[in-house]
């Protein structure tokens, strides 16, 4: 057996071991949102939908002028928009993972974990949809051009590009949701939703990291450069789509002023950058944080 064969065998063994641990963890600690989340209690509008500090307008003059009721309504609409964007990307994720494992060995623990992750994402999407409805939000969707780019991405992206993009979306959501689930100002059912998502997504992020490393094993300079751009472009589209401009009008605000102040809000930019420190360190170690890709991350306020 050559040294390359030995490395490939060791990599496959490590990958299977990680998948087995994730399967065991999923069996020991998973949730059914239908029964875990309080869907019956009417929405209490004395609560926020997300930690106020994560609002796109927090720290602006507009935020200071808003009444407490308006601030709470805005965070509820923003939380619903984040949930809707999460559904959109989870549908992309499911299709990429299914395509990646099509016709592969079903006895492989990695194959079985992939199906487990897809089942998790289906439950999460239904949970987010019900949560957004309970927050009295309309159907927020990314802009049409982003939807079409997502359609192309889910069809064409593969290997490390797919798994690294999955990781970016999950990491950004994870940090903000960890704050929300601990914040007693946030409406209880949203805190429960965030807790479920954080617990189960931690396994998905572990798998995405392992798959990204495995797919990059032996990758050359050009391949890393191309995939770094693809991942960065996807990250830009995801992050910029999290909070729809429509939330401001739904919350009864002046949409044009709100959009203008949100885009110039240094506090929110700082929150995004701090949430992505660990992610950027991982991308750098994987060779996916290049000079060209950094342009996209800066535009998305991730570094």
PDB file of C-alpha atoms in Angstrom:
ATOM      1  CA  UNK A   1       0.000   0.000   0.000  1.00  0.00           C
ATOM      2  CA  UNK A   2       1.423   3.379  -1.003  1.00  0.00           C
ATOM      3  CA  UNK A   3       1.657   6.344   1.376  1.00  0.00           C
ATOM      4  CA  UNK A   4      -1.213   8.008  -0.504  1.00  0.00           C
ATOM      5  CA  UNK A   5      -3.372   4.883  -0.113  1.00  0.00           C
ATOM      6  CA  UNK A   6      -2.508   4.757   3.581  1.00  0.00           C
ATOM      7  CA  UNK A   7      -3.527   8.414   4.030  1.00  0.00           C
ATOM      8  CA  UNK A   8      -6.781   7.840   2.135  1.00  0.00           C
ATOM      9  CA  UNK A   9      -7.596   4.794   4.262  1.00  0.00           C
ATOM     10  CA  UNK A  10      -6.850   6.699   7.465  1.00  0.00           C
ATOM     11  CA  UNK A  11      -8.971   9.616   6.298  1.00  0.00           C
ATOM     12  CA  UNK A  12     -11.909   7.320   5.493  1.00  0.00           C
ATOM     13  CA  UNK A  13     -11.599   5.625   8.896  1.00  0.00           C
ATOM     14  CA  UNK A  14     -11.567   8.973  10.705  1.00  0.00           C
ATOM     15  CA  UNK A  15     -14.577  10.116   8.709  1.00  0.00           C
ATOM     16  CA  UNK A  16     -16.518   6.968   9.593  1.00  0.00           C
ATOM     17  CA  UNK A  17     -15.618   7.334  13.265  1.00  0.00           C
ATOM     18  CA  UNK A  18     -16.905  10.911  13.310  1.00  0.00           C
ATOM     19  CA  UNK A  19     -20.126   9.829  11.582  1.00  0.00           C
ATOM     20  CA  UNK A  20     -20.674   7.045  14.128  1.00  0.00           C
ATOM     21  CA  UNK A  21     -20.240   9.481  17.011  1.00  0.00           C
ATOM     22  CA  UNK A  22     -22.694  11.891  15.409  1.00  0.00           C
ATOM     23  CA  UNK A  23     -25.241   9.105  14.926  1.00  0.00           C
ATOM     24  CA  UNK A  24     -24.871   8.130  18.582  1.00  0.00           C
ATOM     25  CA  UNK A  25     -25.265  11.754  19.658  1.00  0.00           C
ATOM     26  CA  UNK A  26     -28.351  12.153  17.492  1.00  0.00           C
ATOM     27  CA  UNK A  27     -29.921   9.066  19.041  1.00  0.00           C
ATOM     28  CA  UNK A  28     -29.174  10.336  22.556  1.00  0.00           C
ATOM     29  CA  UNK A  29     -30.128  13.987  22.108  1.00  0.00           C
ATOM     30  CA  UNK A  30     -32.654  15.050  19.488  1.00  0.00           C
ATOM     31  CA  UNK A  31     -35.918  16.943  19.733  1.00  0.00           C
ATOM     32  CA  UNK A  32     -39.362  16.814  18.198  1.00  0.00           C
ATOM     33  CA  UNK A  33     -40.414  20.462  17.737  1.00  0.00           C
ATOM     34  CA  UNK A  34     -44.064  19.445  17.440  1.00  0.00           C
ATOM     35  CA  UNK A  35     -44.046  18.501  21.114  1.00  0.00           C
ATOM     36  CA  UNK A  36     -41.126  20.533  22.500  1.00  0.00           C
ATOM     37  CA  UNK A  37     -42.251  23.989  21.324  1.00  0.00           C
ATOM     38  CA  UNK A  38     -45.249  25.706  22.900  1.00  0.00           C
ATOM     39  CA  UNK A  39     -47.339  26.345  19.812  1.00  0.00           C
ATOM     40  CA  UNK A  40     -50.624  26.841  21.650  1.00  0.00           C
ATOM     41  CA  UNK A  41     -49.965  29.856  23.908  1.00  0.00           C
ATOM     42  CA  UNK A  42     -50.865  33.100  22.063  1.00  0.00           C
ATOM     43  CA  UNK A  43     -47.990  35.410  21.113  1.00  0.00           C
ATOM     44  CA  UNK A  44     -47.036  37.691  24.013  1.00  0.00           C
ATOM     45  CA  UNK A  45     -46.095  41.015  22.446  1.00  0.00           C
ATOM     46  CA  UNK A  46     -44.326  42.123  25.633  1.00  0.00           C
ATOM     47  CA  UNK A  47     -41.356  40.038  24.431  1.00  0.00           C
ATOM     48  CA  UNK A  48     -38.782  40.517  21.699  1.00  0.00           C
ATOM     49  CA  UNK A  49     -38.303  38.048  18.872  1.00  0.00           C
ATOM     50  CA  UNK A  50     -34.510  38.264  19.154  1.00  0.00           C
ATOM     51  CA  UNK A  51     -31.983  39.883  21.441  1.00  0.00           C
ATOM     52  CA  UNK A  52     -32.309  43.634  20.776  1.00  0.00           C
ATOM     53  CA  UNK A  53     -28.544  43.961  20.403  1.00  0.00           C
ATOM     54  CA  UNK A  54     -28.806  41.777  17.274  1.00  0.00           C
ATOM     55  CA  UNK A  55     -31.332  44.087  15.609  1.00  0.00           C
ATOM     56  CA  UNK A  56     -30.066  45.700  12.436  1.00  0.00           C
ATOM     57  CA  UNK A  57     -31.126  49.098  13.827  1.00  0.00           C
ATOM     58  CA  UNK A  58     -29.808  48.730  17.376  1.00  0.00           C
ATOM     59  CA  UNK A  59     -27.345  51.536  18.085  1.00  0.00           C
ATOM     60  CA  UNK A  60     -28.785  53.879  15.458  1.00  0.00           C
ATOM     61  CA  UNK A  61     -30.632  57.148  15.984  1.00  0.00           C
ATOM     62  CA  UNK A  62     -33.747  55.528  14.520  1.00  0.00           C
ATOM     63  CA  UNK A  63     -33.680  52.829  17.216  1.00  0.00           C
ATOM     64  CA  UNK A  64     -33.490  55.477  19.923  1.00  0.00           C
ATOM     65  CA  UNK A  65     -36.565  57.218  18.491  1.00  0.00           C
ATOM     66  CA  UNK A  66     -38.646  54.033  18.397  1.00  0.00           C
ATOM     67  CA  UNK A  67     -41.070  53.142  21.166  1.00  0.00           C
ATOM     68  CA  UNK A  68     -40.421  49.920  23.124  1.00  0.00           C
ATOM     69  CA  UNK A  69     -43.393  48.398  21.302  1.00  0.00           C
ATOM     70  CA  UNK A  70     -41.882  49.245  17.914  1.00  0.00           C
ATOM     71  CA  UNK A  71     -38.513  47.846  18.963  1.00  0.00           C
ATOM     72  CA  UNK A  72     -40.091  44.572  20.038  1.00  0.00           C
ATOM     73  CA  UNK A  73     -42.123  44.312  16.835  1.00  0.00           C
ATOM     74  CA  UNK A  74     -39.020  44.941  14.743  1.00  0.00           C
ATOM     75  CA  UNK A  75     -37.024  42.197  16.471  1.00  0.00           C
ATOM     76  CA  UNK A  76     -39.927  39.802  16.006  1.00  0.00           C
ATOM     77  CA  UNK A  77     -40.040  40.551  12.280  1.00  0.00           C
ATOM     78  CA  UNK A  78     -36.250  40.274  12.013  1.00  0.00           C
ATOM     79  CA  UNK A  79     -36.313  36.895  13.773  1.00  0.00           C
ATOM     80  CA  UNK A  80     -38.996  35.717  11.344  1.00  0.00           C
ATOM     81  CA  UNK A  81     -36.891  36.896   8.394  1.00  0.00           C
ATOM     82  CA  UNK A  82     -33.833  35.030   9.689  1.00  0.00           C
ATOM     83  CA  UNK A  83     -35.995  31.917  10.076  1.00  0.00           C
ATOM     84  CA  UNK A  84     -37.317  32.267   6.521  1.00  0.00           C
ATOM     85  CA  UNK A  85     -33.797  32.642   5.142  1.00  0.00           C
ATOM     86  CA  UNK A  86     -32.825  29.588   7.182  1.00  0.00           C
ATOM     87  CA  UNK A  87     -35.586  27.579   5.502  1.00  0.00           C
ATOM     88  CA  UNK A  88     -34.414  28.711   2.063  1.00  0.00           C
ATOM     89  CA  UNK A  89     -30.839  27.656   2.722  1.00  0.00           C
ATOM     90  CA  UNK A  90     -31.783  24.415   4.484  1.00  0.00           C
ATOM     91  CA  UNK A  91     -33.639  23.390   1.327  1.00  0.00           C
ATOM     92  CA  UNK A  92     -30.470  24.083  -0.674  1.00  0.00           C
ATOM     93  CA  UNK A  93     -28.447  22.103   1.878  1.00  0.00           C
ATOM     94  CA  UNK A  94     -30.741  19.084   1.717  1.00  0.00           C
ATOM     95  CA  UNK A  95     -30.508  18.903  -2.066  1.00  0.00           C
ATOM     96  CA  UNK A  96     -26.712  19.202  -2.068  1.00  0.00           C
ATOM     97  CA  UNK A  97     -26.289  16.477   0.550  1.00  0.00           C
ATOM     98  CA  UNK A  98     -28.741  14.132  -1.202  1.00  0.00           C
ATOM     99  CA  UNK A  99     -26.920  14.666  -4.497  1.00  0.00           C
ATOM    100  CA  UNK A 100     -23.547  14.107  -2.834  1.00  0.00           C
ATOM    101  CA  UNK A 101     -24.555  10.758  -1.331  1.00  0.00           C
ATOM    102  CA  UNK A 102     -26.596   9.523  -4.292  1.00  0.00           C
ATOM    103  CA  UNK A 103     -25.914   5.810  -4.988  1.00  0.00           C
ATOM    104  CA  UNK A 104     -23.148   5.592  -2.365  1.00  0.00           C
ATOM    105  CA  UNK A 105     -22.643   2.774   0.143  1.00  0.00           C
ATOM    106  CA  UNK A 106     -25.653   2.781   2.505  1.00  0.00           C
ATOM    107  CA  UNK A 107     -23.724   0.758   5.094  1.00  0.00           C
ATOM    108  CA  UNK A 108     -21.250   3.626   5.479  1.00  0.00           C
ATOM    109  CA  UNK A 109     -21.938   5.559   8.719  1.00  0.00           C
ATOM    110  CA  UNK A 110     -21.345   8.794   6.781  1.00  0.00           C
ATOM    111  CA  UNK A 111     -24.204   7.866   4.411  1.00  0.00           C
ATOM    112  CA  UNK A 112     -26.499   7.166   7.357  1.00  0.00           C
ATOM    113  CA  UNK A 113     -25.497  10.388   9.071  1.00  0.00           C
ATOM    114  CA  UNK A 114     -26.220  12.357   5.877  1.00  0.00           C
ATOM    115  CA  UNK A 115     -29.791  11.030   5.881  1.00  0.00           C
ATOM    116  CA  UNK A 116     -30.073  11.828   9.592  1.00  0.00           C
ATOM    117  CA  UNK A 117     -28.973  15.391   8.921  1.00  0.00           C
ATOM    118  CA  UNK A 118     -31.525  15.762   6.139  1.00  0.00           C
ATOM    119  CA  UNK A 119     -34.254  14.519   8.505  1.00  0.00           C
ATOM    120  CA  UNK A 120     -33.113  17.113  11.068  1.00  0.00           C
ATOM    121  CA  UNK A 121     -33.241  19.868   8.481  1.00  0.00           C
ATOM    122  CA  UNK A 122     -36.761  18.911   7.421  1.00  0.00           C
ATOM    123  CA  UNK A 123     -37.935  19.225  11.032  1.00  0.00           C
ATOM    124  CA  UNK A 124     -36.060  22.507  11.447  1.00  0.00           C
ATOM    125  CA  UNK A 125     -37.648  23.996   8.336  1.00  0.00           C
ATOM    126  CA  UNK A 126     -41.158  23.127   9.533  1.00  0.00           C
ATOM    127  CA  UNK A 127     -40.277  24.493  12.987  1.00  0.00           C
ATOM    128  CA  UNK A 128     -39.005  27.781  11.509  1.00  0.00           C
ATOM    129  CA  UNK A 129     -42.077  28.071   9.300  1.00  0.00           C
ATOM    130  CA  UNK A 130     -44.450  27.616  12.233  1.00  0.00           C
ATOM    131  CA  UNK A 131     -42.363  30.001  14.314  1.00  0.00           C
ATOM    132  CA  UNK A 132     -42.482  32.736  11.679  1.00  0.00           C
ATOM    133  CA  UNK A 133     -46.242  32.322  11.384  1.00  0.00           C
ATOM    134  CA  UNK A 134     -46.651  32.616  15.154  1.00  0.00           C
ATOM    135  CA  UNK A 135     -44.578  35.813  15.064  1.00  0.00           C
ATOM    136  CA  UNK A 136     -47.242  37.167  12.682  1.00  0.00           C
ATOM    137  CA  UNK A 137     -44.790  37.647   9.842  1.00  0.00           C
ATOM    138  CA  UNK A 138     -45.383  37.543   6.089  1.00  0.00           C
ATOM    139  CA  UNK A 139     -43.396  35.216   3.847  1.00  0.00           C
ATOM    140  CA  UNK A 140     -39.946  36.830   3.680  1.00  0.00           C
ATOM    141  CA  UNK A 141     -37.842  35.603   0.780  1.00  0.00           C
ATOM    142  CA  UNK A 142     -34.442  36.526  -0.649  1.00  0.00           C
ATOM    143  CA  UNK A 143     -34.406  38.779  -3.697  1.00  0.00           C
ATOM    144  CA  UNK A 144     -35.220  37.028  -6.984  1.00  0.00           C
ATOM    145  CA  UNK A 145     -31.630  37.194  -8.223  1.00  0.00           C
ATOM    146  CA  UNK A 146     -30.430  35.520  -5.003  1.00  0.00           C
ATOM    147  CA  UNK A 147     -33.087  32.805  -5.311  1.00  0.00           C
ATOM    148  CA  UNK A 148     -31.910  32.050  -8.850  1.00  0.00           C
ATOM    149  CA  UNK A 149     -28.248  32.065  -7.826  1.00  0.00           C
ATOM    150  CA  UNK A 150     -29.178  29.654  -5.042  1.00  0.00           C
ATOM    151  CA  UNK A 151     -30.878  27.433  -7.605  1.00  0.00           C
ATOM    152  CA  UNK A 152     -27.650  27.315  -9.613  1.00  0.00           C
ATOM    153  CA  UNK A 153     -25.498  26.817  -6.519  1.00  0.00           C
ATOM    154  CA  UNK A 154     -27.487  23.828  -5.238  1.00  0.00           C
ATOM    155  CA  UNK A 155     -27.273  22.250  -8.702  1.00  0.00           C
ATOM    156  CA  UNK A 156     -23.589  22.838  -9.392  1.00  0.00           C
ATOM    157  CA  UNK A 157     -21.771  23.101  -6.051  1.00  0.00           C
ATOM    158  CA  UNK A 158     -20.082  19.955  -4.809  1.00  0.00           C
ATOM    159  CA  UNK A 159     -17.328  18.736  -2.533  1.00  0.00           C
ATOM    160  CA  UNK A 160     -15.659  21.261  -0.283  1.00  0.00           C
ATOM    161  CA  UNK A 161     -17.513  24.206  -1.862  1.00  0.00           C
ATOM    162  CA  UNK A 162     -20.865  22.742  -0.819  1.00  0.00           C
ATOM    163  CA  UNK A 163     -19.832  21.765   2.698  1.00  0.00           C
ATOM    164  CA  UNK A 164     -17.913  24.957   3.443  1.00  0.00           C
ATOM    165  CA  UNK A 165     -20.901  27.049   2.334  1.00  0.00           C
ATOM    166  CA  UNK A 166     -23.152  24.946   4.562  1.00  0.00           C
ATOM    167  CA  UNK A 167     -20.756  25.615   7.438  1.00  0.00           C
ATOM    168  CA  UNK A 168     -20.800  29.382   6.890  1.00  0.00           C
ATOM    169  CA  UNK A 169     -24.604  29.573   7.023  1.00  0.00           C
ATOM    170  CA  UNK A 170     -24.791  27.372  10.108  1.00  0.00           C
ATOM    171  CA  UNK A 171     -21.990  29.130  11.996  1.00  0.00           C
ATOM    172  CA  UNK A 172     -23.466  32.613  11.600  1.00  0.00           C
ATOM    173  CA  UNK A 173     -26.908  31.422  12.723  1.00  0.00           C
ATOM    174  CA  UNK A 174     -25.405  29.462  15.604  1.00  0.00           C
ATOM    175  CA  UNK A 175     -23.746  32.426  17.295  1.00  0.00           C
ATOM    176  CA  UNK A 176     -26.771  34.720  17.185  1.00  0.00           C
ATOM    177  CA  UNK A 177     -29.162  31.961  18.240  1.00  0.00           C
ATOM    178  CA  UNK A 178     -27.006  31.088  21.248  1.00  0.00           C
ATOM    179  CA  UNK A 179     -27.537  34.660  22.417  1.00  0.00           C
ATOM    180  CA  UNK A 180     -31.268  34.581  21.733  1.00  0.00           C
ATOM    181  CA  UNK A 181     -31.940  31.289  23.504  1.00  0.00           C
ATOM    182  CA  UNK A 182     -30.410  32.594  26.750  1.00  0.00           C
ATOM    183  CA  UNK A 183     -32.092  36.007  26.634  1.00  0.00           C
ATOM    184  CA  UNK A 184     -35.140  36.256  28.884  1.00  0.00           C
ATOM    185  CA  UNK A 185     -36.328  39.277  26.896  1.00  0.00           C
ATOM    186  CA  UNK A 186     -36.993  36.945  23.963  1.00  0.00           C
ATOM    187  CA  UNK A 187     -40.413  35.291  23.710  1.00  0.00           C
ATOM    188  CA  UNK A 188     -40.180  31.777  25.251  1.00  0.00           C
ATOM    189  CA  UNK A 189     -41.226  29.737  22.217  1.00  0.00           C
ATOM    190  CA  UNK A 190     -38.521  31.395  20.098  1.00  0.00           C
ATOM    191  CA  UNK A 191     -35.950  30.597  22.786  1.00  0.00           C
ATOM    192  CA  UNK A 192     -37.009  26.946  22.606  1.00  0.00           C
ATOM    193  CA  UNK A 193     -36.726  26.939  18.820  1.00  0.00           C
ATOM    194  CA  UNK A 194     -33.240  28.433  19.044  1.00  0.00           C
ATOM    195  CA  UNK A 195     -32.163  25.910  21.671  1.00  0.00           C
ATOM    196  CA  UNK A 196     -33.311  22.984  19.516  1.00  0.00           C
ATOM    197  CA  UNK A 197     -31.540  24.392  16.473  1.00  0.00           C
ATOM    198  CA  UNK A 198     -28.281  25.098  18.323  1.00  0.00           C
ATOM    199  CA  UNK A 199     -28.095  21.603  19.835  1.00  0.00           C
ATOM    200  CA  UNK A 200     -28.798  19.774  16.598  1.00  0.00           C
ATOM    201  CA  UNK A 201     -26.841  22.087  14.304  1.00  0.00           C
ATOM    202  CA  UNK A 202     -23.708  21.590  16.389  1.00  0.00           C
ATOM    203  CA  UNK A 203     -23.581  18.059  14.948  1.00  0.00           C
ATOM    204  CA  UNK A 204     -24.186  19.350  11.423  1.00  0.00           C
ATOM    205  CA  UNK A 205     -21.318  21.834  11.762  1.00  0.00           C
ATOM    206  CA  UNK A 206     -18.979  19.077  12.959  1.00  0.00           C
ATOM    207  CA  UNK A 207     -19.865  16.996   9.901  1.00  0.00           C
ATOM    208  CA  UNK A 208     -19.456  19.961   7.539  1.00  0.00           C
ATOM    209  CA  UNK A 209     -16.005  20.704   8.931  1.00  0.00           C
ATOM    210  CA  UNK A 210     -14.918  17.079   8.554  1.00  0.00           C
ATOM    211  CA  UNK A 211     -16.285  16.845   5.022  1.00  0.00           C
ATOM    212  CA  UNK A 212     -14.594  20.097   4.022  1.00  0.00           C
ATOM    213  CA  UNK A 213     -11.219  18.864   5.326  1.00  0.00           C
ATOM    214  CA  UNK A 214     -11.666  15.454   3.716  1.00  0.00           C
ATOM    215  CA  UNK A 215     -12.659  16.832   0.298  1.00  0.00           C
ATOM    216  CA  UNK A 216      -9.691  19.231   0.354  1.00  0.00           C
ATOM    217  CA  UNK A 217      -7.192  16.451   1.055  1.00  0.00           C
ATOM    218  CA  UNK A 218      -4.603  16.753  -1.712  1.00  0.00           C
ATOM    219  CA  UNK A 219      -6.345  19.687  -3.419  1.00  0.00           C
ATOM    220  CA  UNK A 220      -4.070  21.936  -5.437  1.00  0.00           C
ATOM    221  CA  UNK A 221      -3.639  25.720  -5.330  1.00  0.00           C
ATOM    222  CA  UNK A 222      -6.004  26.496  -8.231  1.00  0.00           C
ATOM    223  CA  UNK A 223      -8.807  24.328  -6.841  1.00  0.00           C
ATOM    224  CA  UNK A 224      -8.563  26.043  -3.463  1.00  0.00           C
ATOM    225  CA  UNK A 225      -8.577  29.474  -5.070  1.00  0.00           C
ATOM    226  CA  UNK A 226     -11.702  28.736  -7.123  1.00  0.00           C
ATOM    227  CA  UNK A 227     -13.583  27.143  -4.254  1.00  0.00           C
ATOM    228  CA  UNK A 228     -12.623  29.983  -1.916  1.00  0.00           C
ATOM    229  CA  UNK A 229     -14.373  32.423  -4.276  1.00  0.00           C
ATOM    230  CA  UNK A 230     -17.445  30.186  -4.628  1.00  0.00           C
ATOM    231  CA  UNK A 231     -17.814  29.814  -0.851  1.00  0.00           C
ATOM    232  CA  UNK A 232     -17.263  33.521  -0.229  1.00  0.00           C
ATOM    233  CA  UNK A 233     -19.838  34.493  -2.859  1.00  0.00           C
ATOM    234  CA  UNK A 234     -22.387  32.118  -1.348  1.00  0.00           C
ATOM    235  CA  UNK A 235     -21.632  33.487   2.110  1.00  0.00           C
ATOM    236  CA  UNK A 236     -22.210  37.039   0.922  1.00  0.00           C
ATOM    237  CA  UNK A 237     -25.599  36.128  -0.554  1.00  0.00           C
ATOM    238  CA  UNK A 238     -26.690  34.243   2.575  1.00  0.00           C
ATOM    239  CA  UNK A 239     -25.695  36.887   5.103  1.00  0.00           C
ATOM    240  CA  UNK A 240     -27.059  39.805   3.088  1.00  0.00           C
ATOM    241  CA  UNK A 241     -30.382  37.948   2.748  1.00  0.00           C
ATOM    242  CA  UNK A 242     -30.909  37.183   6.430  1.00  0.00           C
ATOM    243  CA  UNK A 243     -32.920  40.298   7.199  1.00  0.00           C
ATOM    244  CA  UNK A 244     -35.253  41.378   4.425  1.00  0.00           C
ATOM    245  CA  UNK A 245     -35.738  45.108   3.819  1.00  0.00           C
ATOM    246  CA  UNK A 246     -39.453  44.342   4.035  1.00  0.00           C
ATOM    247  CA  UNK A 247     -39.264  43.837   7.821  1.00  0.00           C
ATOM    248  CA  UNK A 248     -39.107  47.599   8.387  1.00  0.00           C
ATOM    249  CA  UNK A 249     -42.359  48.309   6.571  1.00  0.00           C
ATOM    250  CA  UNK A 250     -44.051  45.364   8.299  1.00  0.00           C
ATOM    251  CA  UNK A 251     -42.943  46.791  11.662  1.00  0.00           C
ATOM    252  CA  UNK A 252     -44.497  50.149  10.714  1.00  0.00           C
ATOM    253  CA  UNK A 253     -41.229  51.996  10.106  1.00  0.00           C
ATOM    254  CA  UNK A 254     -40.050  54.266   7.321  1.00  0.00           C
ATOM    255  CA  UNK A 255     -38.497  51.636   5.070  1.00  0.00           C
ATOM    256  CA  UNK A 256     -36.102  53.917   3.212  1.00  0.00           C
ATOM    257  CA  UNK A 257     -34.716  55.499   6.364  1.00  0.00           C
ATOM    258  CA  UNK A 258     -34.479  52.154   8.143  1.00  0.00           C
ATOM    259  CA  UNK A 259     -32.593  50.529   5.272  1.00  0.00           C
ATOM    260  CA  UNK A 260     -30.218  53.487   5.074  1.00  0.00           C
ATOM    261  CA  UNK A 261     -29.428  53.458   8.794  1.00  0.00           C
ATOM    262  CA  UNK A 262     -29.191  49.654   8.975  1.00  0.00           C
ATOM    263  CA  UNK A 263     -26.614  49.536   6.187  1.00  0.00           C
ATOM    264  CA  UNK A 264     -24.488  52.140   7.943  1.00  0.00           C
ATOM    265  CA  UNK A 265     -24.869  50.546  11.382  1.00  0.00           C
ATOM    266  CA  UNK A 266     -21.376  49.843  12.717  1.00  0.00           C
ATOM    267  CA  UNK A 267     -22.737  48.099  15.808  1.00  0.00           C
ATOM    268  CA  UNK A 268     -24.422  45.396  13.725  1.00  0.00           C
ATOM    269  CA  UNK A 269     -21.338  45.022  11.549  1.00  0.00           C
ATOM    270  CA  UNK A 270     -19.283  44.484  14.688  1.00  0.00           C
ATOM    271  CA  UNK A 271     -21.716  41.814  15.929  1.00  0.00           C
ATOM    272  CA  UNK A 272     -21.410  39.922  12.640  1.00  0.00           C
ATOM    273  CA  UNK A 273     -17.614  40.141  12.619  1.00  0.00           C
ATOM    274  CA  UNK A 274     -17.283  38.874  16.179  1.00  0.00           C
ATOM    275  CA  UNK A 275     -19.655  35.988  15.451  1.00  0.00           C
ATOM    276  CA  UNK A 276     -17.446  34.783  12.594  1.00  0.00           C
ATOM    277  CA  UNK A 277     -14.006  34.825  14.201  1.00  0.00           C
ATOM    278  CA  UNK A 278     -13.890  31.051  14.661  1.00  0.00           C
ATOM    279  CA  UNK A 279     -15.302  30.414  11.208  1.00  0.00           C
ATOM    280  CA  UNK A 280     -12.695  32.598   9.524  1.00  0.00           C
ATOM    281  CA  UNK A 281      -9.949  30.822  11.450  1.00  0.00           C
ATOM    282  CA  UNK A 282     -11.215  27.483  10.131  1.00  0.00           C
ATOM    283  CA  UNK A 283     -11.477  28.719   6.534  1.00  0.00           C
ATOM    284  CA  UNK A 284      -7.960  30.094   6.771  1.00  0.00           C
ATOM    285  CA  UNK A 285      -6.593  26.791   8.095  1.00  0.00           C
ATOM    286  CA  UNK A 286      -8.353  24.976   5.224  1.00  0.00           C
ATOM    287  CA  UNK A 287      -6.825  27.304   2.630  1.00  0.00           C
ATOM    288  CA  UNK A 288     -10.205  28.823   1.741  1.00  0.00           C
ATOM    289  CA  UNK A 289      -9.552  32.343   3.001  1.00  0.00           C
ATOM    290  CA  UNK A 290      -7.720  33.914   0.073  1.00  0.00           C
ATOM    291  CA  UNK A 291      -7.079  37.520  -0.897  1.00  0.00           C
ATOM    292  CA  UNK A 292      -9.865  37.420  -3.491  1.00  0.00           C
ATOM    293  CA  UNK A 293     -12.403  35.757  -1.165  1.00  0.00           C
ATOM    294  CA  UNK A 294     -11.652  38.283   1.560  1.00  0.00           C
ATOM    295  CA  UNK A 295     -13.272  40.975  -0.593  1.00  0.00           C
ATOM    296  CA  UNK A 296     -16.645  39.199  -0.327  1.00  0.00           C
ATOM    297  CA  UNK A 297     -16.310  38.613   3.403  1.00  0.00           C
ATOM    298  CA  UNK A 298     -15.527  42.277   3.989  1.00  0.00           C
ATOM    299  CA  UNK A 299     -18.535  43.304   1.915  1.00  0.00           C
ATOM    300  CA  UNK A 300     -20.691  40.988   4.035  1.00  0.00           C
ATOM    301  CA  UNK A 301     -19.138  42.435   7.242  1.00  0.00           C
ATOM    302  CA  UNK A 302     -17.850  39.001   8.283  1.00  0.00           C
ATOM    303  CA  UNK A 303     -14.253  40.179   8.729  1.00  0.00           C
TER     304      UNK A 303
END
